[in-house]
Short mmCIF file of C-alpha atoms in Angstrom, two decimals:
data_model
loop_
_atom_site.label_atom_id
_atom_site.label_comp_id
_atom_site.label_asym_id
_atom_site.label_seq_id
_atom_site.Cartn_x
_atom_site.Cartn_y
_atom_site.Cartn_z
CA MET A 1 109.45 100.83 44.37
CA SER A 2 107.70 97.73 46.03
CA THR A 3 110.87 96.93 47.83
CA GLN A 4 111.07 100.30 49.43
CA ARG A 5 107.30 100.09 50.37
CA THR A 6 107.68 96.62 51.90
CA SER A 7 110.85 97.84 54.01
CA PHE A 8 108.95 101.10 55.08
CA PHE A 9 105.84 99.20 56.39
CA SER A 10 107.88 96.37 58.23
CA GLY A 11 110.88 98.57 59.20
CA ARG A 12 111.95 101.06 62.09
CA VAL A 13 109.89 104.02 60.79
CA TRP A 14 106.42 102.12 60.70
CA GLN A 15 106.95 100.15 64.03
CA GLN A 16 108.52 103.06 66.01
CA ARG A 17 106.60 106.07 64.70
CA ILE A 18 103.54 105.52 62.58
CA ILE A 19 102.02 102.77 64.43
CA PRO A 20 102.41 104.42 67.94
CA ILE A 21 100.67 107.60 66.53
CA LEU A 22 97.81 105.48 65.04
CA LEU A 23 97.38 103.57 68.17
CA PHE A 24 97.30 106.89 70.23
CA TRP A 25 94.67 108.43 67.80
CA ALA A 26 92.62 105.00 67.91
CA ALA A 27 92.49 105.03 71.59
CA PHE A 28 92.29 108.73 72.25
CA LEU A 29 89.34 109.80 69.83
CA PRO A 30 86.49 107.48 70.80
CA ARG A 31 87.39 108.37 74.47
CA ALA A 32 87.63 112.02 74.23
CA ILE A 33 84.66 112.66 71.69
CA TYR A 34 81.32 112.86 73.62
CA PRO A 35 82.10 111.38 77.11
CA VAL A 36 79.02 109.41 78.50
CA SER A 37 79.59 110.26 82.16
CA ARG A 38 76.92 109.35 84.57
CA PRO A 39 78.40 109.52 88.04
CA PRO A 40 78.76 113.06 89.48
CA GLN A 41 80.87 112.19 92.63
CA TRP A 42 84.17 112.84 90.92
CA TYR A 43 82.91 115.83 89.15
CA MET A 44 82.36 117.41 92.42
CA ARG A 45 85.43 116.02 94.17
CA ALA A 46 88.05 116.84 91.44
CA PRO A 47 87.70 120.68 91.31
CA ALA A 48 87.34 120.71 95.44
CA PHE A 49 90.73 118.76 95.48
CA ILE A 50 92.44 121.11 93.07
CA GLN A 51 90.86 124.03 95.18
CA ALA A 52 92.26 122.67 98.39
CA VAL A 53 95.80 122.15 96.76
CA SER A 54 95.74 125.77 95.39
CA GLU A 55 94.86 127.21 98.68
CA GLY A 56 97.28 125.08 100.64
CA ARG A 57 94.75 123.02 102.69
CA TRP A 58 96.57 119.85 102.56
CA ILE A 59 94.54 118.15 104.95
CA ASP A 60 91.47 118.68 102.91
CA THR A 61 92.85 116.65 99.86
CA TYR A 62 91.35 113.62 101.21
CA LEU A 63 87.63 113.42 99.85
CA GLU A 64 87.11 109.63 99.50
CA TYR A 65 88.59 106.42 100.77
CA HIS A 66 89.53 104.99 97.13
CA PRO A 67 91.47 107.66 97.36
CA GLY A 68 90.86 108.69 93.81
CA VAL A 69 94.09 111.32 93.76
CA THR A 70 95.30 110.48 90.24
CA THR A 71 91.72 111.29 88.92
CA MET A 72 91.29 114.43 91.05
CA TRP A 73 94.74 115.90 89.79
CA LEU A 74 93.99 115.16 86.20
CA SER A 75 90.33 115.94 85.96
CA GLY A 76 90.62 118.81 88.54
CA ILE A 77 93.33 120.47 86.37
CA GLY A 78 91.30 119.97 83.45
CA MET A 79 88.24 121.50 85.00
CA LYS A 80 90.21 124.41 86.27
CA LEU A 81 91.46 125.30 82.85
CA TYR A 82 88.04 125.14 81.38
CA ALA A 83 86.51 127.44 84.16
CA TRP A 84 89.51 129.74 83.33
CA THR A 85 88.95 129.84 79.55
CA GLU A 86 85.20 130.52 80.21
CA GLY A 87 85.78 133.27 82.80
CA LEU A 88 84.14 131.29 85.60
CA PRO A 89 85.33 130.70 89.21
CA LEU A 90 86.09 127.06 89.97
CA GLU A 91 83.76 127.41 92.65
CA GLN A 92 80.84 128.02 90.40
CA LEU A 93 81.23 124.48 88.77
CA LEU A 94 80.51 122.71 92.06
CA ASN A 95 77.19 124.42 92.01
CA ARG A 96 75.76 122.05 89.36
CA LYS A 97 71.96 122.99 89.71
CA HIS A 98 72.73 126.81 88.78
CA LEU A 99 75.16 126.26 85.95
CA PRO A 100 73.92 127.90 82.62
CA PHE A 101 72.61 125.16 80.01
CA GLY A 102 75.46 123.22 78.44
CA VAL A 103 78.17 124.24 80.89
CA LEU A 104 77.85 120.93 82.90
CA ASN A 105 78.44 118.85 79.83
CA GLU A 106 81.41 120.88 78.88
CA ALA A 107 83.00 120.98 82.36
CA THR A 108 82.38 117.13 82.41
CA THR A 109 84.10 116.78 79.17
CA ALA A 110 87.03 118.97 80.48
CA GLY A 111 87.36 116.54 83.19
CA VAL A 112 87.30 113.43 81.09
CA VAL A 113 89.73 114.39 78.39
CA PRO A 114 92.81 114.58 80.57
CA LEU A 115 92.05 111.00 81.63
CA ALA A 116 91.69 109.90 78.09
CA LEU A 117 94.91 111.58 77.23
CA VAL A 118 96.95 109.65 79.86
CA ILE A 119 95.43 106.29 78.90
CA SER A 120 96.08 106.84 75.23
CA LEU A 121 99.48 107.59 76.05
CA SER A 122 99.83 104.86 78.43
CA LEU A 123 98.51 102.39 75.77
CA VAL A 124 101.47 103.68 73.45
CA LEU A 125 103.82 102.77 76.31
CA ILE A 126 102.21 99.38 76.59
CA TYR A 127 102.91 98.87 72.89
CA PHE A 128 106.89 99.48 73.30
CA ILE A 129 106.93 97.48 76.37
CA LEU A 130 105.34 94.53 74.70
CA LYS A 131 107.61 94.88 71.70
CA ASN A 132 110.49 94.07 74.00
CA LEU A 133 108.70 91.39 76.02
CA ALA A 134 107.53 89.73 72.86
CA ASP A 135 107.55 91.05 69.34
CA TYR A 136 105.71 93.51 67.15
CA TYR A 137 102.86 91.39 66.07
CA VAL A 138 101.98 90.62 69.72
CA ALA A 139 102.43 94.24 70.69
CA VAL A 140 100.32 95.82 67.96
CA THR A 141 97.64 93.15 68.35
CA ALA A 142 97.52 93.41 72.00
CA VAL A 143 97.33 97.18 72.26
CA SER A 144 94.60 97.37 69.64
CA LEU A 145 92.49 94.73 71.54
CA ILE A 146 92.97 96.78 74.72
CA ALA A 147 92.13 99.84 73.06
CA LEU A 148 89.06 98.56 71.63
CA ASP A 149 87.82 96.54 74.65
CA PRO A 150 84.36 97.79 75.18
CA LEU A 151 84.25 97.86 79.01
CA TYR A 152 87.53 99.55 79.23
CA LEU A 153 86.26 101.94 76.56
CA THR A 154 83.20 102.62 78.43
CA HIS A 155 84.70 103.38 81.76
CA SER A 156 87.43 105.52 80.03
CA LYS A 157 84.71 107.92 78.86
CA VAL A 158 83.73 108.49 82.47
CA LEU A 159 84.96 110.94 85.03
CA HIS A 160 85.94 108.20 87.55
CA VAL A 161 88.60 106.09 88.82
CA ASP A 162 88.30 102.65 87.45
CA ALA A 163 89.99 103.05 83.77
CA ILE A 164 92.90 105.06 85.21
CA LEU A 165 93.51 102.40 87.78
CA THR A 166 93.27 99.76 85.26
CA THR A 167 95.99 101.63 83.14
CA PHE A 168 98.45 102.16 85.86
CA MET A 169 98.07 98.51 87.31
CA ILE A 170 98.82 96.90 83.89
CA LEU A 171 101.83 99.19 83.41
CA SER A 172 103.18 98.27 86.55
CA ALA A 173 102.82 94.59 86.04
CA LEU A 174 104.36 94.94 82.71
CA TYR A 175 107.43 96.90 83.82
CA LEU A 176 107.92 94.22 86.25
CA LEU A 177 107.97 91.68 83.77
CA LEU A 178 110.43 93.77 81.75
CA HIS A 179 112.79 94.17 84.57
CA THR A 180 113.01 90.27 85.28
CA GLN A 181 113.55 89.83 81.53
CA THR A 182 116.28 92.52 81.17
CA THR A 183 117.40 93.03 84.86
CA GLN A 184 117.46 96.50 84.33
CA LEU A 185 116.63 98.47 87.54
CA ARG A 186 115.06 101.42 85.71
CA HIS A 187 112.16 99.08 84.62
CA LEU A 188 111.55 98.02 88.31
CA ILE A 189 111.64 101.67 89.49
CA LEU A 190 109.08 102.36 86.87
CA SER A 191 106.91 99.54 88.10
CA GLY A 192 106.96 100.87 91.52
CA ILE A 193 106.11 104.40 90.36
CA PHE A 194 103.11 103.02 88.40
CA ALA A 195 102.14 101.04 91.34
CA GLY A 196 102.20 104.03 93.56
CA LEU A 197 100.02 105.98 90.85
CA ALA A 198 97.67 102.94 91.24
CA PHE A 199 97.63 102.96 94.94
CA LEU A 200 96.85 106.58 94.86
CA THR A 201 93.68 105.77 92.57
CA LYS A 202 91.91 102.99 94.39
CA SER A 203 92.57 100.41 96.91
CA PRO A 204 92.03 97.19 94.70
CA SER A 205 95.50 97.94 93.42
CA LEU A 206 96.92 96.62 96.67
CA PHE A 207 96.78 93.50 94.62
CA LEU A 208 100.06 94.64 93.23
CA LEU A 209 101.89 93.88 96.46
CA PRO A 210 101.43 90.08 96.58
CA TYR A 211 101.45 89.73 92.88
CA THR A 212 105.07 91.69 92.72
CA ALA A 213 106.41 89.57 95.67
CA LEU A 214 105.40 86.44 93.97
CA HIS A 215 106.81 87.53 90.91
CA LEU A 216 110.17 88.27 92.33
CA ALA A 217 110.16 85.19 94.45
CA ILE A 218 109.54 82.95 91.23
CA ALA A 219 112.49 84.75 89.51
CA LEU A 220 114.44 84.05 92.40
CA ILE A 221 113.78 80.36 92.56
CA VAL A 222 114.78 80.27 88.66
CA ARG A 223 118.12 82.06 89.26
CA ILE A 224 119.15 80.26 92.32
CA LYS A 225 119.47 77.02 90.17
CA HIS A 226 122.37 78.60 88.39
CA THR A 227 123.98 80.95 91.21
CA SER A 228 124.95 81.30 94.72
CA PHE A 229 121.81 81.29 97.17
CA TRP A 230 122.34 84.10 99.52
CA PRO A 231 123.51 86.87 97.31
CA GLU A 232 120.61 86.11 95.05
CA ILE A 233 118.36 86.28 98.41
CA ARG A 234 119.80 89.85 99.23
CA SER A 235 119.45 90.88 95.93
CA THR A 236 115.80 89.93 95.66
CA ALA A 237 114.99 91.78 98.94
CA LEU A 238 116.80 94.99 97.77
CA HIS A 239 114.79 94.69 94.66
CA LEU A 240 111.52 94.60 96.37
CA LEU A 241 112.61 97.39 98.66
CA LEU A 242 113.42 99.42 95.63
CA TRP A 243 110.21 98.68 94.01
CA GLY A 244 108.36 99.51 97.23
CA GLY A 245 110.23 102.63 97.90
CA ALA A 246 109.65 103.98 94.51
CA ALA A 247 105.77 103.24 94.97
CA ALA A 248 105.74 104.76 98.21
CA LEU A 249 107.58 108.07 97.31
CA THR A 250 105.23 108.43 94.41
CA PHE A 251 102.28 108.08 96.84
CA VAL A 252 103.75 110.70 99.36
CA LEU A 253 104.98 113.30 96.86
CA LEU A 254 101.63 113.41 94.76
CA TRP A 255 99.25 113.45 97.69
CA PRO A 256 99.59 116.70 99.80
CA ARG A 257 97.51 115.06 102.79
CA MET A 258 100.50 112.70 103.14
CA TRP A 259 102.70 115.53 103.90
CA VAL A 260 100.76 116.44 107.22
CA ALA A 261 98.98 113.34 108.30
CA PRO A 262 100.55 110.30 106.76
CA LEU A 263 99.69 107.65 109.41
CA GLU A 264 96.14 108.63 109.86
CA THR A 265 95.68 108.95 106.19
CA VAL A 266 96.86 105.35 105.51
CA GLN A 267 94.68 104.24 108.53
CA LEU A 268 91.52 105.68 107.11
CA ILE A 269 92.20 104.17 103.60
CA TRP A 270 92.91 100.83 104.90
CA GLU A 271 89.96 100.61 107.35
CA ASN A 272 87.56 101.97 104.56
CA ALA A 273 88.72 99.76 101.97
CA PHE A 274 88.48 96.45 104.24
CA LEU A 275 84.97 97.52 105.34
CA ARG A 276 83.66 97.89 101.92
CA THR A 277 84.79 94.60 100.78
CA GLN A 278 82.85 92.83 103.65
CA GLN A 279 79.64 94.82 102.70
CA VAL A 280 77.36 93.86 99.64
CA HIS A 281 76.43 96.81 97.44
CA PRO A 282 73.45 98.85 99.16
CA ASN A 283 71.31 98.81 96.08
CA GLN A 284 69.54 95.75 95.02
CA PHE A 285 70.43 94.53 91.54
CA PHE A 286 69.60 92.19 88.83
CA PHE A 287 71.67 89.04 88.09
CA ASN A 288 70.80 85.84 86.39
CA GLY A 289 67.09 86.45 86.32
CA ALA A 290 66.62 87.51 89.81
CA ILE A 291 66.64 90.66 91.87
CA THR A 292 69.08 90.19 94.92
CA THR A 293 70.89 92.30 97.66
CA GLU A 294 73.08 89.10 98.32
CA ASP A 295 76.67 88.35 97.20
CA PRO A 296 76.00 86.64 93.99
CA GLY A 297 79.47 84.90 94.30
CA TYR A 298 82.01 83.95 91.50
CA TRP A 299 79.20 83.35 88.84
CA PHE A 300 78.55 87.08 88.78
CA TYR A 301 82.00 87.60 87.32
CA VAL A 302 82.13 84.65 85.10
CA ALA A 303 78.97 86.25 83.41
CA VAL A 304 80.91 89.64 83.34
CA VAL A 305 84.03 88.05 81.62
CA ALA A 306 81.96 86.09 78.98
CA LEU A 307 79.43 89.01 78.18
CA ARG A 308 81.60 91.73 78.47
CA SER A 309 84.41 90.33 76.27
CA THR A 310 84.24 90.51 72.52
CA SER A 311 83.76 87.44 70.46
CA ILE A 312 87.52 87.70 69.56
CA THR A 313 88.96 88.16 72.92
CA LEU A 314 86.84 85.55 74.66
CA VAL A 315 87.71 82.76 72.31
CA MET A 316 91.47 83.87 71.60
CA ALA A 317 92.17 84.40 75.39
CA ILE A 318 90.65 80.80 76.38
CA ALA A 319 92.79 79.27 73.19
CA SER A 320 96.00 81.19 73.86
CA LEU A 321 97.44 78.46 76.09
CA PRO A 322 96.62 75.54 74.05
CA LEU A 323 97.70 77.38 70.88
CA ALA A 324 100.97 78.31 72.68
CA ILE A 325 101.51 74.48 73.45
CA VAL A 326 100.66 73.52 69.88
CA ASN A 327 103.43 76.21 68.46
CA LEU A 328 105.94 75.16 71.16
CA LYS A 329 108.43 73.42 68.81
CA LYS A 330 107.46 74.80 65.47
CA ASP A 331 107.72 78.53 66.55
CA LYS A 332 111.06 80.04 67.63
CA ARG A 333 109.35 83.07 69.13
CA GLN A 334 108.00 81.93 72.15
CA TYR A 335 105.83 84.32 74.26
CA HIS A 336 105.37 81.64 77.18
CA TYR A 337 106.72 84.06 79.89
CA LEU A 338 104.46 86.97 79.03
CA LEU A 339 101.33 84.71 78.61
CA GLY A 340 102.03 82.78 81.68
CA TRP A 341 102.29 85.83 83.90
CA MET A 342 99.22 87.68 82.33
CA ALA A 343 97.33 84.45 83.07
CA VAL A 344 98.44 84.79 86.74
CA TYR A 345 97.57 88.37 86.74
CA ALA A 346 94.18 87.79 85.26
CA LEU A 347 93.32 84.67 87.31
CA PHE A 348 94.63 86.05 90.79
CA PHE A 349 92.74 89.34 90.34
CA PHE A 350 89.72 87.66 89.53
CA ILE A 351 89.96 85.55 92.64
CA GLN A 352 90.72 88.79 94.68
CA MET A 353 87.48 90.53 93.43
CA GLY A 354 85.48 87.51 93.84
CA LEU A 355 86.19 87.42 97.48
CA SER A 356 84.85 90.85 97.96
CA ALA A 357 80.83 90.94 98.83
CA LYS A 358 80.54 94.11 97.07
CA LYS A 359 80.49 93.37 93.18
CA GLY A 360 79.91 95.34 90.06
CA ASP A 361 81.36 94.62 86.61
CA ARG A 362 83.61 97.83 86.58
CA TYR A 363 85.44 96.51 89.73
CA LEU A 364 86.69 93.73 87.47
CA LEU A 365 88.02 96.18 84.95
CA PRO A 366 91.72 95.63 85.76
CA PHE A 367 91.30 91.96 84.62
CA PHE A 368 90.45 92.76 81.05
CA PRO A 369 93.98 94.22 79.87
CA ALA A 370 95.64 90.90 80.84
CA TRP A 371 92.94 89.13 79.32
CA ASP A 372 93.27 91.11 76.03
CA ILE A 373 97.09 90.47 76.09
CA MET A 374 96.37 86.86 76.35
CA ALA A 375 93.84 87.03 73.46
CA ALA A 376 96.47 88.87 71.40
CA ILE A 377 99.15 86.02 71.88
CA GLY A 378 96.36 83.30 70.99
CA LEU A 379 95.45 85.50 67.92
CA VAL A 380 99.17 85.68 66.74
CA HIS A 381 99.69 81.98 67.34
CA ALA A 382 96.58 81.07 65.37
CA ALA A 383 97.68 83.37 62.50
CA GLN A 384 101.06 81.50 62.49
CA LEU A 385 99.07 78.04 62.53
CA LEU A 386 97.29 79.41 59.11
CA LYS A 387 100.66 78.45 57.19
CA GLN A 388 100.06 74.90 57.94
CA VAL A 389 96.58 74.98 56.29
CA LYS A 390 96.33 72.94 52.84
CA TRP A 391 94.45 75.58 51.12
CA GLN A 392 97.02 77.38 49.04
CA TRP A 393 95.18 80.94 49.18
CA ILE A 394 95.25 80.71 52.99
CA GLN A 395 98.98 79.87 52.93
CA HIS A 396 99.69 82.95 50.90
CA LEU A 397 98.09 85.09 53.50
CA SER A 398 100.84 86.93 55.71
CA ILE A 399 100.54 86.84 59.42
CA GLY A 400 100.22 90.77 59.17
CA THR A 401 97.09 90.48 56.80
CA ALA A 402 95.40 87.89 58.76
CA ILE A 403 95.71 89.90 62.23
CA THR A 404 94.79 93.14 60.67
CA ALA A 405 91.53 91.50 59.08
CA VAL A 406 90.54 90.24 62.53
CA LEU A 407 91.41 93.72 64.21
CA LEU A 408 89.47 95.42 61.73
CA PHE A 409 86.39 93.32 62.47
CA GLN A 410 86.84 93.89 65.99
CA ALA A 411 87.02 97.73 65.36
CA ILE A 412 83.79 97.92 63.22
CA SER A 413 81.83 95.95 65.76
CA VAL A 414 82.90 97.99 68.84
CA TYR A 415 83.01 101.43 67.03
CA LYS A 416 79.58 101.14 65.68
CA VAL A 417 78.05 101.67 69.23
CA HIS A 418 79.86 104.89 69.64
CA PRO A 419 79.81 106.62 71.99
CA TYR A 420 77.65 104.17 74.19
CA TYR A 421 80.09 101.28 74.55
CA GLY A 422 78.45 100.23 77.74
CA THR A 423 75.56 98.66 75.42
CA TYR A 424 78.17 96.36 73.69
CA TYR A 425 77.75 92.74 74.88
CA ASN A 426 79.24 89.77 73.41
CA PRO A 427 77.22 88.76 70.11
CA LEU A 428 78.65 85.37 70.18
CA LEU A 429 76.75 84.92 73.33
CA GLY A 430 73.43 86.58 72.00
CA GLY A 431 74.66 90.14 72.59
CA ALA A 432 72.58 92.65 74.68
CA LYS A 433 69.31 90.56 74.30
CA GLN A 434 71.03 87.51 76.12
CA ALA A 435 72.91 89.77 78.45
CA ALA A 436 69.67 91.28 79.81
CA ASN A 437 69.00 87.80 81.13
CA PHE A 438 72.05 88.02 83.29
CA LEU A 439 73.46 91.34 84.09
CA THR A 440 72.08 94.61 85.19
CA MET A 441 72.42 96.93 82.26
CA GLN A 442 72.52 100.72 81.61
CA GLY A 443 75.45 101.29 84.11
CA GLN A 444 76.34 104.57 82.61
CA GLY A 445 72.93 105.85 82.09
CA GLU A 446 73.11 105.18 78.28
CA GLY A 447 70.15 106.85 76.40
CA LEU A 448 69.14 109.28 79.17
CA ASP A 449 71.13 111.89 77.57
CA LEU A 450 69.49 111.28 74.39
CA ALA A 451 66.23 111.57 76.11
CA GLY A 452 66.98 115.07 77.35
CA GLN A 453 68.04 116.11 74.13
CA PHE A 454 64.80 114.64 72.59
CA LEU A 455 62.69 116.47 74.77
CA SER A 456 64.41 119.58 74.43
CA SER A 457 63.73 119.43 70.60
CA LEU A 458 60.08 119.64 71.23
CA PRO A 459 58.09 122.87 70.77
CA ASP A 460 57.98 125.19 74.04
CA SER A 461 60.40 122.61 75.53
CA GLU A 462 61.43 125.00 78.28
CA HIS A 463 57.72 124.69 79.76
CA ILE A 464 57.66 120.88 79.68
CA LEU A 465 57.47 119.17 83.06
CA LEU A 466 58.97 115.69 83.12
CA SER A 467 58.44 113.10 85.89
CA MET A 468 60.95 110.14 86.28
CA PRO A 469 61.72 107.49 88.92
CA ALA A 470 64.32 107.89 91.59
CA GLY A 471 67.98 107.90 91.07
CA ALA A 472 70.06 111.30 91.32
CA ASP A 473 72.66 110.37 88.91
CA GLN A 474 69.82 109.52 86.15
CA VAL A 475 68.00 112.46 87.05
CA ASN A 476 71.19 114.54 86.46
CA MET A 477 71.97 112.98 83.02
CA VAL A 478 68.41 114.04 81.78
CA ALA A 479 68.43 117.49 83.38
CA ARG A 480 71.66 118.22 82.08
CA ASN A 481 70.63 117.82 78.67
CA PHE A 482 67.00 118.99 78.99
CA THR A 483 65.88 122.79 78.84
CA GLY A 484 62.65 122.08 80.80
CA GLN A 485 61.91 120.85 84.42
CA VAL A 486 62.55 117.49 85.90
CA ASN A 487 60.33 116.85 88.88
CA ALA A 488 62.57 116.71 92.09
CA ASN A 489 60.01 114.24 93.93
CA THR A 490 60.39 111.63 91.55
CA ASN A 491 61.50 108.89 94.16
CA ILE A 492 57.96 109.03 95.69
CA ILE A 493 55.25 108.98 93.43
CA PRO A 494 54.63 110.04 89.64
CA ASP A 495 53.65 113.53 89.37
CA PRO A 496 50.06 113.59 88.08
CA GLU A 497 50.66 117.49 86.57
CA ALA A 498 53.74 116.16 84.55
CA ASP A 499 53.67 116.50 80.60
CA TYR A 500 55.70 113.22 80.38
CA ARG A 501 56.84 110.16 82.30
CA LEU A 502 60.33 108.64 81.74
CA TYR A 503 61.63 105.04 82.82
CA TYR A 504 64.93 103.73 82.34
CA LEU A 505 66.08 99.95 81.96
CA ASN A 506 68.49 100.06 85.07
CA TRP A 507 65.73 100.99 87.34
CA VAL A 508 63.12 98.66 85.61
CA MET A 509 65.62 95.50 86.09
CA ARG A 510 66.21 96.32 89.71
CA GLU A 511 62.61 96.86 90.38
CA SER A 512 63.24 99.99 92.45
CA GLY A 513 61.15 102.73 93.30
CA SER A 514 57.95 103.18 95.19
CA VAL A 515 54.64 100.86 94.68
CA GLU A 516 53.08 104.17 92.83
CA TRP A 517 55.98 104.17 90.40
CA ARG A 518 55.77 100.35 89.93
CA GLU A 519 51.97 100.81 89.33
CA ALA A 520 52.53 103.56 86.72
CA LEU A 521 55.11 101.52 85.11
CA ALA A 522 52.64 98.65 84.60
CA HIS A 523 49.87 100.87 83.21
CA ASP A 524 52.34 102.73 80.86
CA MET A 525 53.87 99.54 79.45
CA GLN A 526 50.41 98.52 78.12
CA ARG A 527 50.44 101.24 75.61
CA GLU A 528 52.85 102.82 72.92
CA PRO A 529 55.47 104.86 74.28
CA PHE A 530 55.96 108.25 72.93
CA TRP A 531 59.63 107.77 72.47
CA THR A 532 62.27 105.27 73.13
CA ALA A 533 66.22 104.92 73.06
CA ASP A 534 67.10 101.51 71.68
CA PHE A 535 70.50 99.93 71.51
CA ASN A 536 71.26 96.51 69.92
CA GLY A 537 67.68 95.44 69.97
CA VAL A 538 67.13 96.36 73.53
CA THR A 539 64.99 99.31 74.76
CA PHE A 540 67.12 101.37 77.42
CA VAL A 541 64.63 104.53 77.95
CA TRP A 542 60.74 104.81 77.50
CA ILE A 543 59.08 108.06 77.64
CA PHE A 544 55.25 108.28 77.74
CA ASP A 545 53.02 111.12 77.07
CA ASN A 546 50.86 111.82 80.07
CA GLU A 547 48.19 113.63 78.15
CA SER A 548 47.30 110.28 76.34
CA ASP A 549 45.88 108.56 79.53
#
């Protein structure tokens, strides 16, 4: 009986069926359950895009330079299905201020769930790719770390473009690796297709153009040592054309505007993308203890990597290269090819985004899956080295047992902040309390929904008047969870007639708003708040009772 159990868990059924199913649900459920989605931009654009497609207005399917087409397809279809099941015209979802209470949250969830579904299925696909590039241990460890990556999780629960961009980019890079390992053209074509999907999503994906050219050039240099020069040159050129053709065809077929105005559309994307990289973010932000509107330089992204990684991924990714060298002669299963190219991918993307004057932690998101794969390889190498420890009880631990224990630790530490994964900061470096000294926090409005729900739980809540400082997205997060009224003039002065005043951490850290609001904040902070939302020892939202002045 025990032999059959061992065979089952280490055999084909386990690796080909059970593990992929478990990985899918481990990725999908935390993303689909209670999306915490602050930004309303793509909520508005997605149904507008679907409406334009359904009416044959191809030219109107350009709504933003990103261009965000994949998000608008997926979320727009999800929201259209929701509107149909609720008996609502799709146009009504665009009129957010006049929707019945609760509909806005439900419609947002309908837009996020398709993104979560595609991301989760893609992670299963990554598992199978990595199993071919490395082995079962690396595949299951890497996908687990990616699925559990707090920053990736945060943006996978938002109706936006960054998480789906990250997914398509890493799939393109991994299929490219698989092509150069197997020489199968279908992998090259799939790499091109996912690159095309990434190009349809957001302009930083243009990184894949030089990355792919570099990858194929290095592969060419390796091959010409053993074969004829010119045939290999021609073969590489054809492969690059095939990859580019698959990407271009995907880009054109899935974007109706490209059917009627291709040159104008590409020009608009290029000009806007270039312009945005030259400009700093229009809003001031907090970094390293100071308020700034200037480009903070590469140190900003160094802080993002350090504080947004988990303890395991930070240590293991850094240690992956040294551990691989230590195991070089002792381990027959080498992952140097995968490890090396993931390091190149992460490094060059880090450099690319650092060159842009406009910075934000989510802009670096495509860096993290490659970083997590590096960490997975480091973790597998570390587990293999345990066999050399003198303590007998450690030697009896299997590689699978050691890795499982580490992954369970990661899962517990990350899932315990569900659904507010944006409040997770590396506990090895002091967690959220230390991060508050370096990075602007509350990027997804964490806690504002709870504030709205709390106020709605109070007696006679529909007659409560709340005053809060500026920020259309933040006001929206409170209002869509609140049965009372939020003062619309909050970007000027606090309403003296309001029952309550609300402040939120992102606004406080950036010292935004009028002088009157800053004075009100200084006054209120001298007394006990009526209610707060706290995460990991840091207060994200304060509510003060105006009647107690």
